[in-house]
Amino acid sequence: MTVDGTPIEDVKVCTEGDQLRWRGMVPIHPLGGPEPVVILMHGDQLLAIPERCPHQGNSLLHAHVDEGGYIRCQHHGERFPLFGQGGLARTVTREHGAFYLQSQRPEPTDASLEEASLQELQQELSALRQANLAQQKKMHVTLEQMDGMLQEVERGKQSIEQQSLDLRQLKDLMGRINDALNDVLLVTGPRGHIRMANQQALKILGCTLDAVEGLTLDQLCQEQQIRDLKEKLAIPEGSVRPVLYEAIYRHADFEEEMCFVQRSVEAAVSPPFLVRGSILFSDQGKEEGLILLASDISNVKRREMLRRQRDTEQNLALVQGALDNLGQGVALFDKSRQLQLWNTLFTDLLALPTSLCRKGVAFDALLAWLWQRQGKTAQAGDHPWRKEAERWFAQGHWQGEVTLLDGRILALTIRPMPEGGFNLVLRDITSKRLQEEKIRKLSYAVEQSPTEIVITDTEGIIDYVNPTFCHHSGYSLEEAVGMKSSLVRSGKMSEAFYEDLWKTITSGQNWHGEVLNKTKDGRELWQLMAISPMRNEQGEITHYLAIKEDITGIKKAEQRLAHMATHDSLTGLPNRSYFNERLIMVLNECREQQQRASLLFFDLDHFKDVNDTLGHDVGDKLLQAVSHRVSDCLREGDLVARFGGDEFAIIQRNLSARQDAGHLAERVQHALTQPFREDGALIHSGCSIGIAMIPEDGDHPDIILKNADMAMYRSKAARDGQYRYFDQSISDEVQQRRALEYDLRQALEQHQFSLVFQPKFTLLTGQVSGLEALIRWYHPDKGFISPATFIPLAEQTGLILPIGRWVLEQCCEQLQLWKKAGFVLPQVSINISAVQLKQEPLTPLLKELLDRYELSADLIELEITETALLENLQQGKAQLLALRAEGLSIALDDFGVGYSSLSYLTALPIDKVKIDKSFIDDVAVENEHAAVCQAIIQLCHNLGKQVVAEGVEVPEQSQLLKKWGCPEVQGYLYAKPEQRAAVEARLKRVGAL
């Protein structure tokens, strides 16, 4: 074996396990023809074998070689010898990294030959034995298989021949189809050069295939179109592909309208074509070229142009139809002032003759006709309408009215159009003018009305006012008409008020309410106003009618009543309710502006002796004199109030030092120690004063008042005529308050509370009309603790919420027990705290309790104080509305003590009013209290509210209340609060079973 041999080309390394194998190509194989081979190591020899096995042609690149010199095909398991007769291997030599194939086969080693022969002999013996056992059967199967294989070969041959024929026919058919296409079909190579064109393409280009073959697509199109396309698609200058090819390559949905340049005629251009195409790729994904398809769209463009013409005509017809359906006469004129388009109503309104109802008629001719229709004439050559027309055009926009001979009134409007020309709009406003005339006639009919009558248009512009309006407001008819109705606004009503008013009337509803207006000279007056929309025959709102009545006197009376509610009727000083409001304001000022203030609380020494010895009249005069002297001691901005009896309180603001409060106390004490002379009697009095500093001694009105009150009692206990500041010694009492708070929490947990019930009576019959549930606390060590002591504490600490829920549940449970016992159930009144009203969702709580105890809602009446409502009016109102919706009754407790505005009785869902005991106490001796009680009772009757007088203790009070028509009373004169057993006994006595 020599080094010389056939070189193996394109050798590449292929690793197989831990051995190296190579794959190469033998250009001229010893057995003939180029063939791929696999080079492998066997022992210390390099061998080359065919890459494909001789049995089924599977790859032997990764086949296993055993020690016996056989290679096994990994696909079908057949073994082939490497050496000897039929061996696959050829010897390979390697020199300087190159491989050479030798002609002679390698000789196996003796050991391998001997082993191979032994294995081969064993295999042959095994095969002979198997063949002998199944020889007959295999012979038969083999013959059948051979026959089937021969048939299959024959069929395969026929199929191949048929496929070849079909392929030729398909190729011929595709050629005919391409030539039969009406579209241009061009095929290029991967660089954009044309390889094939159908007959339609050659016809359009006017040349043969040889003339275009090798050209690019860009060369077949107009240069300008190619440049435009390149700029449109931002194709870079350095692109290797032609522009059209690059455009299709980048955009799969490419479509563009283009024209081809005919090759036979210089500069001849084809009709427009819609060009699109797609890139050709091989099975391996290699780019092979482009197919371009172009469709002649000249007919399509002609049809599109015809369609647009039809659309234009149709749109004109639609515009004409729309104009004819307008409720106005409309005519359109071009820049030359010639008529171009008009509707039927335009000709009807002007009664145009046929000669003027045509396109191109001059505007001047129509204007002359309009002049004639108004009954106006002109001499020959004199055309006064020309000046008027020129004035219209000079203004650019004009509108006016003309009255025709037949009595019709037309409104004319001329408007320029954006692209030149103008339009003329005519509206028949005869009915509108007649309607306005009717309104004027109606205004004459109401001129003598004692109430103000104002008519405005829908924008609030005044069309008419009657003389009463002029008399009250001070504005004449000429001054009012044409002005906005806000002319008489006082500026003191909120914008939300007027927004609600306009929202109501613009929705077609009537509005009525009270409004504060002002006259021309600035005088304010309250008016009760009602506004109603006025409609035309079509139901459209055209005007608003306002009727106003002066209620200034009534409002002043309300204010006087409100003043009585916030001021002491005897001294004219603010009462406790008003004082509390001002105290809250002062607390906020001190907190926000870092200021100091003081509260002085005092009462008169020996005042009871004055009443007992000299009588209440003298005592009242003394209180009036005291109020005057104390007021004289105050600075501007300070406030003194009477809390009731001989108790007074002073708020002193803007203090620079703590001693300022003491100085004021000294001035007050000095003023009150001077003798008073009343009804010939010389009265010597004095006062005990307690001082609480704000904010040092508390940040809540109740705390400040309580601290000042405690300091006053310290002063009174000292009996030295000196004032006292609230100090640390008094704070010990605060500790007691905390202890009381602790006891209060324990009382709730340990069930120390109980309920008593105070009956209410019908005054005429004396029958029980209801019960008021009152809570009682019996402390195991301290005994009875008054609600006046622990209820304010409960409200301050929030314990009022669980206590209030306990009261509600106990009342419902008791009513259920009485119901099961057969009693006719009375209505039970339950007091609701301001804290409950603000923080407790009462509606779901009561609904749940009523459902649980199977009670109707009308058995429960909730009593709310004015103070509770004032703390959060809107939230309280919402709560009460929700409770009323569930069927519960609402009573306003302690009426007259707080800020009793009559608007509360109308705006809030109140069923019953309870006149406070403080008014009842003095009805027999004080005319003012009696007047207030009578007014409240009469007011409740007029408003449909029930009324109860509480705190009735003497027969004189009862007799007066009966005289004034008060239907229901409550007080010690009739019954004190009673335990449940006593209530049940009372119900049995009156037959409530």
PDB file of C-alpha atoms in Angstrom, residues 735-974:
ATOM      1  CA  GLN A 735     -61.341  63.427  88.922  1.00  0.00           C
ATOM      2  CA  GLN A 736     -64.743  62.744  90.336  1.00  0.00           C
ATOM      3  CA  ARG A 737     -66.117  63.198  86.852  1.00  0.00           C
ATOM      4  CA  ARG A 738     -63.666  60.601  85.573  1.00  0.00           C
ATOM      5  CA  ALA A 739     -64.728  58.273  88.339  1.00  0.00           C
ATOM      6  CA  LEU A 740     -68.311  58.880  87.312  1.00  0.00           C
ATOM      7  CA  GLU A 741     -67.367  58.066  83.729  1.00  0.00           C
ATOM      8  CA  TYR A 742     -65.829  54.781  84.902  1.00  0.00           C
ATOM      9  CA  ASP A 743     -68.959  54.010  86.917  1.00  0.00           C
ATOM     10  CA  LEU A 744     -71.034  54.865  83.864  1.00  0.00           C
ATOM     11  CA  ARG A 745     -69.184  52.279  81.767  1.00  0.00           C
ATOM     12  CA  GLN A 746     -69.609  49.710  84.520  1.00  0.00           C
ATOM     13  CA  ALA A 747     -73.291  50.564  84.812  1.00  0.00           C
ATOM     14  CA  LEU A 748     -73.845  49.609  81.192  1.00  0.00           C
ATOM     15  CA  GLU A 749     -72.008  46.319  81.572  1.00  0.00           C
ATOM     16  CA  GLN A 750     -73.566  45.433  84.953  1.00  0.00           C
ATOM     17  CA  HIS A 751     -77.157  46.320  83.984  1.00  0.00           C
ATOM     18  CA  GLN A 752     -77.579  49.120  86.514  1.00  0.00           C
ATOM     19  CA  PHE A 753     -79.882  51.108  84.229  1.00  0.00           C
ATOM     20  CA  SER A 754     -83.657  50.855  84.219  1.00  0.00           C
ATOM     21  CA  LEU A 755     -86.542  52.588  82.467  1.00  0.00           C
ATOM     22  CA  VAL A 756     -89.449  54.555  83.905  1.00  0.00           C
ATOM     23  CA  PHE A 757     -92.364  55.904  81.915  1.00  0.00           C
ATOM     24  CA  GLN A 758     -94.054  59.290  82.330  1.00  0.00           C
ATOM     25  CA  PRO A 759     -97.583  59.314  80.890  1.00  0.00           C
ATOM     26  CA  LYS A 760     -98.874  61.998  78.528  1.00  0.00           C
ATOM     27  CA  PHE A 761    -102.551  62.934  78.701  1.00  0.00           C
ATOM     28  CA  THR A 762    -105.218  64.230  76.399  1.00  0.00           C
ATOM     29  CA  LEU A 763    -106.172  67.531  78.026  1.00  0.00           C
ATOM     30  CA  LEU A 764    -109.902  67.388  77.264  1.00  0.00           C
ATOM     31  CA  THR A 765    -110.538  63.768  78.309  1.00  0.00           C
ATOM     32  CA  GLY A 766    -107.762  63.107  80.779  1.00  0.00           C
ATOM     33  CA  GLN A 767    -106.990  59.826  79.013  1.00  0.00           C
ATOM     34  CA  VAL A 768    -103.435  58.498  78.656  1.00  0.00           C
ATOM     35  CA  SER A 769    -102.294  59.428  75.141  1.00  0.00           C
ATOM     36  CA  GLY A 770     -98.786  58.001  75.308  1.00  0.00           C
ATOM     37  CA  LEU A 771     -95.711  57.373  77.415  1.00  0.00           C
ATOM     38  CA  GLU A 772     -92.272  58.974  77.499  1.00  0.00           C
ATOM     39  CA  ALA A 773     -89.467  56.505  78.294  1.00  0.00           C
ATOM     40  CA  LEU A 774     -86.918  57.943  80.758  1.00  0.00           C
ATOM     41  CA  ILE A 775     -83.683  56.260  81.819  1.00  0.00           C
ATOM     42  CA  ARG A 776     -82.726  55.887  85.494  1.00  0.00           C
ATOM     43  CA  TRP A 777     -79.417  54.905  87.057  1.00  0.00           C
ATOM     44  CA  TYR A 778     -79.233  53.364  90.530  1.00  0.00           C
ATOM     45  CA  HIS A 779     -75.598  53.043  91.551  1.00  0.00           C
ATOM     46  CA  PRO A 780     -74.959  50.185  94.021  1.00  0.00           C
ATOM     47  CA  ASP A 781     -72.944  52.536  96.307  1.00  0.00           C
ATOM     48  CA  LYS A 782     -74.015  56.070  95.360  1.00  0.00           C
ATOM     49  CA  GLY A 783     -77.702  55.391  94.882  1.00  0.00           C
ATOM     50  CA  PHE A 784     -79.800  57.325  92.394  1.00  0.00           C
ATOM     51  CA  ILE A 785     -77.770  59.417  89.891  1.00  0.00           C
ATOM     52  CA  SER A 786     -79.737  62.006  87.944  1.00  0.00           C
ATOM     53  CA  PRO A 787     -79.857  61.829  84.153  1.00  0.00           C
ATOM     54  CA  ALA A 788     -78.879  65.497  84.180  1.00  0.00           C
ATOM     55  CA  THR A 789     -75.580  64.324  85.694  1.00  0.00           C
ATOM     56  CA  PHE A 790     -74.689  61.319  83.579  1.00  0.00           C
ATOM     57  CA  ILE A 791     -76.394  62.018  80.215  1.00  0.00           C
ATOM     58  CA  PRO A 792     -74.103  64.986  79.340  1.00  0.00           C
ATOM     59  CA  LEU A 793     -71.133  62.863  80.398  1.00  0.00           C
ATOM     60  CA  ALA A 794     -72.382  59.995  78.253  1.00  0.00           C
ATOM     61  CA  GLU A 795     -72.708  62.348  75.283  1.00  0.00           C
ATOM     62  CA  GLN A 796     -69.217  63.715  75.774  1.00  0.00           C
ATOM     63  CA  THR A 797     -67.631  60.252  76.049  1.00  0.00           C
ATOM     64  CA  GLY A 798     -69.642  58.562  73.314  1.00  0.00           C
ATOM     65  CA  LEU A 799     -71.270  56.153  75.778  1.00  0.00           C
ATOM     66  CA  ILE A 800     -74.589  57.629  74.746  1.00  0.00           C
ATOM     67  CA  LEU A 801     -74.501  55.375  71.664  1.00  0.00           C
ATOM     68  CA  PRO A 802     -74.593  51.998  73.475  1.00  0.00           C
ATOM     69  CA  ILE A 803     -76.860  53.494  76.153  1.00  0.00           C
ATOM     70  CA  GLY A 804     -79.204  54.812  73.480  1.00  0.00           C
ATOM     71  CA  ARG A 805     -79.289  51.421  71.740  1.00  0.00           C
ATOM     72  CA  TRP A 806     -80.082  49.815  75.132  1.00  0.00           C
ATOM     73  CA  VAL A 807     -82.985  52.233  75.678  1.00  0.00           C
ATOM     74  CA  LEU A 808     -84.407  51.550  72.200  1.00  0.00           C
ATOM     75  CA  GLU A 809     -84.201  47.788  72.643  1.00  0.00           C
ATOM     76  CA  GLN A 810     -85.686  47.884  76.185  1.00  0.00           C
ATOM     77  CA  CYS A 811     -88.642  49.951  74.959  1.00  0.00           C
ATOM     78  CA  CYS A 812     -89.318  47.543  72.090  1.00  0.00           C
ATOM     79  CA  GLU A 813     -88.998  44.542  74.408  1.00  0.00           C
ATOM     80  CA  GLN A 814     -91.444  46.118  76.922  1.00  0.00           C
ATOM     81  CA  LEU A 815     -93.946  46.891  74.184  1.00  0.00           C
ATOM     82  CA  GLN A 816     -93.779  43.271  73.055  1.00  0.00           C
ATOM     83  CA  LEU A 817     -94.408  42.077  76.629  1.00  0.00           C
ATOM     84  CA  TRP A 818     -97.419  44.402  76.943  1.00  0.00           C
ATOM     85  CA  LYS A 819     -98.648  43.223  73.572  1.00  0.00           C
ATOM     86  CA  LYS A 820     -98.490  39.571  74.639  1.00  0.00           C
ATOM     87  CA  ALA A 821    -100.241  40.507  77.924  1.00  0.00           C
ATOM     88  CA  GLY A 822    -103.175  41.899  75.933  1.00  0.00           C
ATOM     89  CA  PHE A 823    -102.701  45.623  76.576  1.00  0.00           C
ATOM     90  CA  VAL A 824    -103.751  48.203  74.033  1.00  0.00           C
ATOM     91  CA  LEU A 825    -100.279  49.469  73.251  1.00  0.00           C
ATOM     92  CA  PRO A 826     -99.612  53.178  73.872  1.00  0.00           C
ATOM     93  CA  GLN A 827     -97.174  55.120  71.744  1.00  0.00           C
ATOM     94  CA  VAL A 828     -93.801  55.374  73.516  1.00  0.00           C
ATOM     95  CA  SER A 829     -91.632  58.475  73.095  1.00  0.00           C
ATOM     96  CA  ILE A 830     -87.866  57.944  73.227  1.00  0.00           C
ATOM     97  CA  ASN A 831     -85.368  60.801  73.547  1.00  0.00           C
ATOM     98  CA  ILE A 832     -82.601  60.809  70.924  1.00  0.00           C
ATOM     99  CA  SER A 833     -79.320  62.550  71.669  1.00  0.00           C
ATOM    100  CA  ALA A 834     -77.517  64.860  69.263  1.00  0.00           C
ATOM    101  CA  VAL A 835     -74.636  62.361  69.249  1.00  0.00           C
ATOM    102  CA  GLN A 836     -76.986  59.541  68.242  1.00  0.00           C
ATOM    103  CA  LEU A 837     -78.503  61.642  65.492  1.00  0.00           C
ATOM    104  CA  LYS A 838     -75.049  62.466  64.174  1.00  0.00           C
ATOM    105  CA  GLN A 839     -73.207  59.147  64.564  1.00  0.00           C
ATOM    106  CA  GLU A 840     -75.778  56.351  64.883  1.00  0.00           C
ATOM    107  CA  PRO A 841     -77.467  54.875  61.779  1.00  0.00           C
ATOM    108  CA  LEU A 842     -80.855  54.914  63.485  1.00  0.00           C
ATOM    109  CA  THR A 843     -82.998  53.750  60.572  1.00  0.00           C
ATOM    110  CA  PRO A 844     -81.532  50.236  60.121  1.00  0.00           C
ATOM    111  CA  LEU A 845     -81.237  49.842  63.910  1.00  0.00           C
ATOM    112  CA  LEU A 846     -84.916  50.638  64.557  1.00  0.00           C
ATOM    113  CA  LYS A 847     -86.070  48.627  61.545  1.00  0.00           C
ATOM    114  CA  GLU A 848     -84.204  45.598  62.889  1.00  0.00           C
ATOM    115  CA  LEU A 849     -85.665  46.057  66.392  1.00  0.00           C
ATOM    116  CA  LEU A 850     -89.215  46.490  65.111  1.00  0.00           C
ATOM    117  CA  ASP A 851     -88.898  43.365  62.981  1.00  0.00           C
ATOM    118  CA  ARG A 852     -87.365  41.362  65.831  1.00  0.00           C
ATOM    119  CA  TYR A 853     -90.073  42.302  68.358  1.00  0.00           C
ATOM    120  CA  GLU A 854     -92.909  42.246  65.778  1.00  0.00           C
ATOM    121  CA  LEU A 855     -93.976  45.848  66.382  1.00  0.00           C
ATOM    122  CA  SER A 856     -95.455  48.452  64.064  1.00  0.00           C
ATOM    123  CA  ALA A 857     -93.466  51.616  63.529  1.00  0.00           C
ATOM    124  CA  ASP A 858     -96.285  53.928  64.681  1.00  0.00           C
ATOM    125  CA  LEU A 859     -95.759  52.730  68.276  1.00  0.00           C
ATOM    126  CA  ILE A 860     -92.424  54.582  68.464  1.00  0.00           C
ATOM    127  CA  GLU A 861     -92.007  58.361  68.642  1.00  0.00           C
ATOM    128  CA  LEU A 862     -88.499  59.838  68.624  1.00  0.00           C
ATOM    129  CA  GLU A 863     -87.957  63.124  70.493  1.00  0.00           C
ATOM    130  CA  ILE A 864     -85.208  65.355  69.058  1.00  0.00           C
ATOM    131  CA  THR A 865     -84.112  68.643  70.615  1.00  0.00           C
ATOM    132  CA  GLU A 866     -83.521  71.773  68.541  1.00  0.00           C
ATOM    133  CA  THR A 867     -79.911  71.780  69.713  1.00  0.00           C
ATOM    134  CA  ALA A 868     -79.414  68.261  68.359  1.00  0.00           C
ATOM    135  CA  LEU A 869     -80.724  69.345  64.965  1.00  0.00           C
ATOM    136  CA  LEU A 870     -78.656  72.523  64.835  1.00  0.00           C
ATOM    137  CA  GLU A 871     -75.371  70.650  65.353  1.00  0.00           C
ATOM    138  CA  ASN A 872     -75.722  69.038  61.939  1.00  0.00           C
ATOM    139  CA  LEU A 873     -78.900  70.175  60.226  1.00  0.00           C
ATOM    140  CA  GLN A 874     -78.436  68.460  56.856  1.00  0.00           C
ATOM    141  CA  GLN A 875     -77.366  65.103  58.286  1.00  0.00           C
ATOM    142  CA  GLY A 876     -80.095  65.289  60.931  1.00  0.00           C
ATOM    143  CA  LYS A 877     -82.704  66.080  58.306  1.00  0.00           C
ATOM    144  CA  ALA A 878     -81.591  63.091  56.216  1.00  0.00           C
ATOM    145  CA  GLN A 879     -81.847  60.805  59.269  1.00  0.00           C
ATOM    146  CA  LEU A 880     -85.322  62.076  60.127  1.00  0.00           C
ATOM    147  CA  LEU A 881     -86.564  61.656  56.543  1.00  0.00           C
ATOM    148  CA  ALA A 882     -85.346  58.064  56.526  1.00  0.00           C
ATOM    149  CA  LEU A 883     -87.025  57.374  59.883  1.00  0.00           C
ATOM    150  CA  ARG A 884     -90.284  58.964  58.729  1.00  0.00           C
ATOM    151  CA  ALA A 885     -90.146  56.789  55.605  1.00  0.00           C
ATOM    152  CA  GLU A 886     -90.200  53.742  57.892  1.00  0.00           C
ATOM    153  CA  GLY A 887     -93.375  55.042  59.629  1.00  0.00           C
ATOM    154  CA  LEU A 888     -91.898  56.404  62.886  1.00  0.00           C
ATOM    155  CA  SER A 889     -93.142  59.686  64.390  1.00  0.00           C
ATOM    156  CA  ILE A 890     -90.797  62.617  65.094  1.00  0.00           C
ATOM    157  CA  ALA A 891     -91.277  65.113  67.920  1.00  0.00           C
ATOM    158  CA  LEU A 892     -89.340  68.373  68.381  1.00  0.00           C
ATOM    159  CA  ASP A 893     -88.500  68.520  72.107  1.00  0.00           C
ATOM    160  CA  ASP A 894     -87.816  71.647  74.234  1.00  0.00           C
ATOM    161  CA  PHE A 895     -89.233  73.918  71.528  1.00  0.00           C
ATOM    162  CA  GLY A 896     -88.549  77.573  72.222  1.00  0.00           C
ATOM    163  CA  VAL A 897     -85.320  77.066  74.164  1.00  0.00           C
ATOM    164  CA  GLY A 898     -83.072  76.871  71.139  1.00  0.00           C
ATOM    165  CA  TYR A 899     -83.004  78.858  67.910  1.00  0.00           C
ATOM    166  CA  SER A 900     -86.609  78.165  66.981  1.00  0.00           C
ATOM    167  CA  SER A 901     -86.843  79.144  63.325  1.00  0.00           C
ATOM    168  CA  LEU A 902     -90.282  78.618  61.812  1.00  0.00           C
ATOM    169  CA  SER A 903     -88.539  77.246  58.748  1.00  0.00           C
ATOM    170  CA  TYR A 904     -87.622  74.173  60.806  1.00  0.00           C
ATOM    171  CA  LEU A 905     -91.270  73.299  61.220  1.00  0.00           C
ATOM    172  CA  THR A 906     -91.839  73.395  57.466  1.00  0.00           C
ATOM    173  CA  ALA A 907     -88.492  72.142  56.179  1.00  0.00           C
ATOM    174  CA  LEU A 908     -88.002  69.298  58.672  1.00  0.00           C
ATOM    175  CA  PRO A 909     -90.153  66.158  58.935  1.00  0.00           C
ATOM    176  CA  ILE A 910     -91.664  67.044  62.343  1.00  0.00           C
ATOM    177  CA  ASP A 911     -94.948  65.481  63.493  1.00  0.00           C
ATOM    178  CA  LYS A 912     -95.180  66.931  67.003  1.00  0.00           C
ATOM    179  CA  VAL A 913     -93.862  69.993  68.897  1.00  0.00           C
ATOM    180  CA  LYS A 914     -93.230  69.908  72.685  1.00  0.00           C
ATOM    181  CA  ILE A 915     -93.337  73.352  74.290  1.00  0.00           C
ATOM    182  CA  ASP A 916     -90.478  73.637  76.762  1.00  0.00           C
ATOM    183  CA  LYS A 917     -91.187  73.722  80.507  1.00  0.00           C
ATOM    184  CA  SER A 918     -89.456  77.104  80.848  1.00  0.00           C
ATOM    185  CA  PHE A 919     -92.338  78.709  78.912  1.00  0.00           C
ATOM    186  CA  ILE A 920     -94.995  76.786  80.806  1.00  0.00           C
ATOM    187  CA  ASP A 921     -93.571  77.788  84.198  1.00  0.00           C
ATOM    188  CA  ASP A 922     -94.482  81.464  83.822  1.00  0.00           C
ATOM    189  CA  VAL A 923     -97.517  81.413  81.532  1.00  0.00           C
ATOM    190  CA  ALA A 924     -99.790  82.417  84.409  1.00  0.00           C
ATOM    191  CA  VAL A 925     -97.670  85.407  85.455  1.00  0.00           C
ATOM    192  CA  GLU A 926     -95.830  86.609  82.342  1.00  0.00           C
ATOM    193  CA  ASN A 927     -97.753  87.947  79.401  1.00  0.00           C
ATOM    194  CA  GLU A 928     -94.840  87.436  77.012  1.00  0.00           C
ATOM    195  CA  HIS A 929     -94.488  83.733  77.855  1.00  0.00           C
ATOM    196  CA  ALA A 930     -98.233  83.351  77.519  1.00  0.00           C
ATOM    197  CA  ALA A 931     -98.143  85.055  74.124  1.00  0.00           C
ATOM    198  CA  VAL A 932     -95.356  82.811  72.946  1.00  0.00           C
ATOM    199  CA  CYS A 933     -97.207  79.683  74.079  1.00  0.00           C
ATOM    200  CA  GLN A 934    -100.381  80.787  72.333  1.00  0.00           C
ATOM    201  CA  ALA A 935     -98.419  81.580  69.160  1.00  0.00           C
ATOM    202  CA  ILE A 936     -96.716  78.187  69.164  1.00  0.00           C
ATOM    203  CA  ILE A 937    -100.009  76.328  69.681  1.00  0.00           C
ATOM    204  CA  GLN A 938    -101.759  78.296  66.935  1.00  0.00           C
ATOM    205  CA  LEU A 939     -98.784  77.888  64.587  1.00  0.00           C
ATOM    206  CA  CYS A 940     -98.761  74.113  65.065  1.00  0.00           C
ATOM    207  CA  HIS A 941    -102.502  73.953  64.387  1.00  0.00           C
ATOM    208  CA  ASN A 942    -102.046  75.924  61.163  1.00  0.00           C
ATOM    209  CA  LEU A 943     -99.158  73.723  60.031  1.00  0.00           C
ATOM    210  CA  GLY A 944    -100.955  70.494  60.891  1.00  0.00           C
ATOM    211  CA  LYS A 945     -98.492  69.613  63.675  1.00  0.00           C
ATOM    212  CA  GLN A 946     -99.395  68.019  66.986  1.00  0.00           C
ATOM    213  CA  VAL A 947     -98.417  69.991  70.089  1.00  0.00           C
ATOM    214  CA  VAL A 948     -97.644  68.918  73.670  1.00  0.00           C
ATOM    215  CA  ALA A 949     -97.040  71.161  76.697  1.00  0.00           C
ATOM    216  CA  GLU A 950     -94.510  69.600  79.076  1.00  0.00           C
ATOM    217  CA  GLY A 951     -93.769  70.523  82.689  1.00  0.00           C
ATOM    218  CA  VAL A 952     -97.399  71.260  83.649  1.00  0.00           C
ATOM    219  CA  GLU A 953     -97.337  71.392  87.451  1.00  0.00           C
ATOM    220  CA  VAL A 954    -100.168  73.655  88.627  1.00  0.00           C
ATOM    221  CA  PRO A 955    -103.874  73.804  87.692  1.00  0.00           C
ATOM    222  CA  GLU A 956    -103.594  77.401  86.418  1.00  0.00           C
ATOM    223  CA  GLN A 957    -101.187  76.246  83.710  1.00  0.00           C
ATOM    224  CA  SER A 958    -103.553  73.456  82.716  1.00  0.00           C
ATOM    225  CA  GLN A 959    -106.549  75.790  82.526  1.00  0.00           C
ATOM    226  CA  LEU A 960    -104.716  78.273  80.281  1.00  0.00           C
ATOM    227  CA  LEU A 961    -103.469  75.526  77.999  1.00  0.00           C
ATOM    228  CA  LYS A 962    -106.983  74.140  77.663  1.00  0.00           C
ATOM    229  CA  LYS A 963    -108.244  77.633  76.888  1.00  0.00           C
ATOM    230  CA  TRP A 964    -105.612  78.083  74.161  1.00  0.00           C
ATOM    231  CA  GLY A 965    -106.469  74.760  72.540  1.00  0.00           C
ATOM    232  CA  CYS A 966    -103.420  72.718  73.535  1.00  0.00           C
ATOM    233  CA  PRO A 967    -104.564  69.095  73.009  1.00  0.00           C
ATOM    234  CA  GLU A 968    -101.924  67.196  74.995  1.00  0.00           C
ATOM    235  CA  VAL A 969    -100.025  67.798  78.269  1.00  0.00           C
ATOM    236  CA  GLN A 970     -97.367  66.167  80.415  1.00  0.00           C
ATOM    237  CA  GLY A 971     -96.141  67.009  83.885  1.00  0.00           C
ATOM    238  CA  TYR A 972     -96.205  66.358  87.618  1.00  0.00           C
ATOM    239  CA  LEU A 973     -99.725  67.771  87.890  1.00  0.00           C
ATOM    240  CA  TYR A 974    -100.921  64.643  86.109  1.00  0.00           C
TER     241      TYR A 974
END
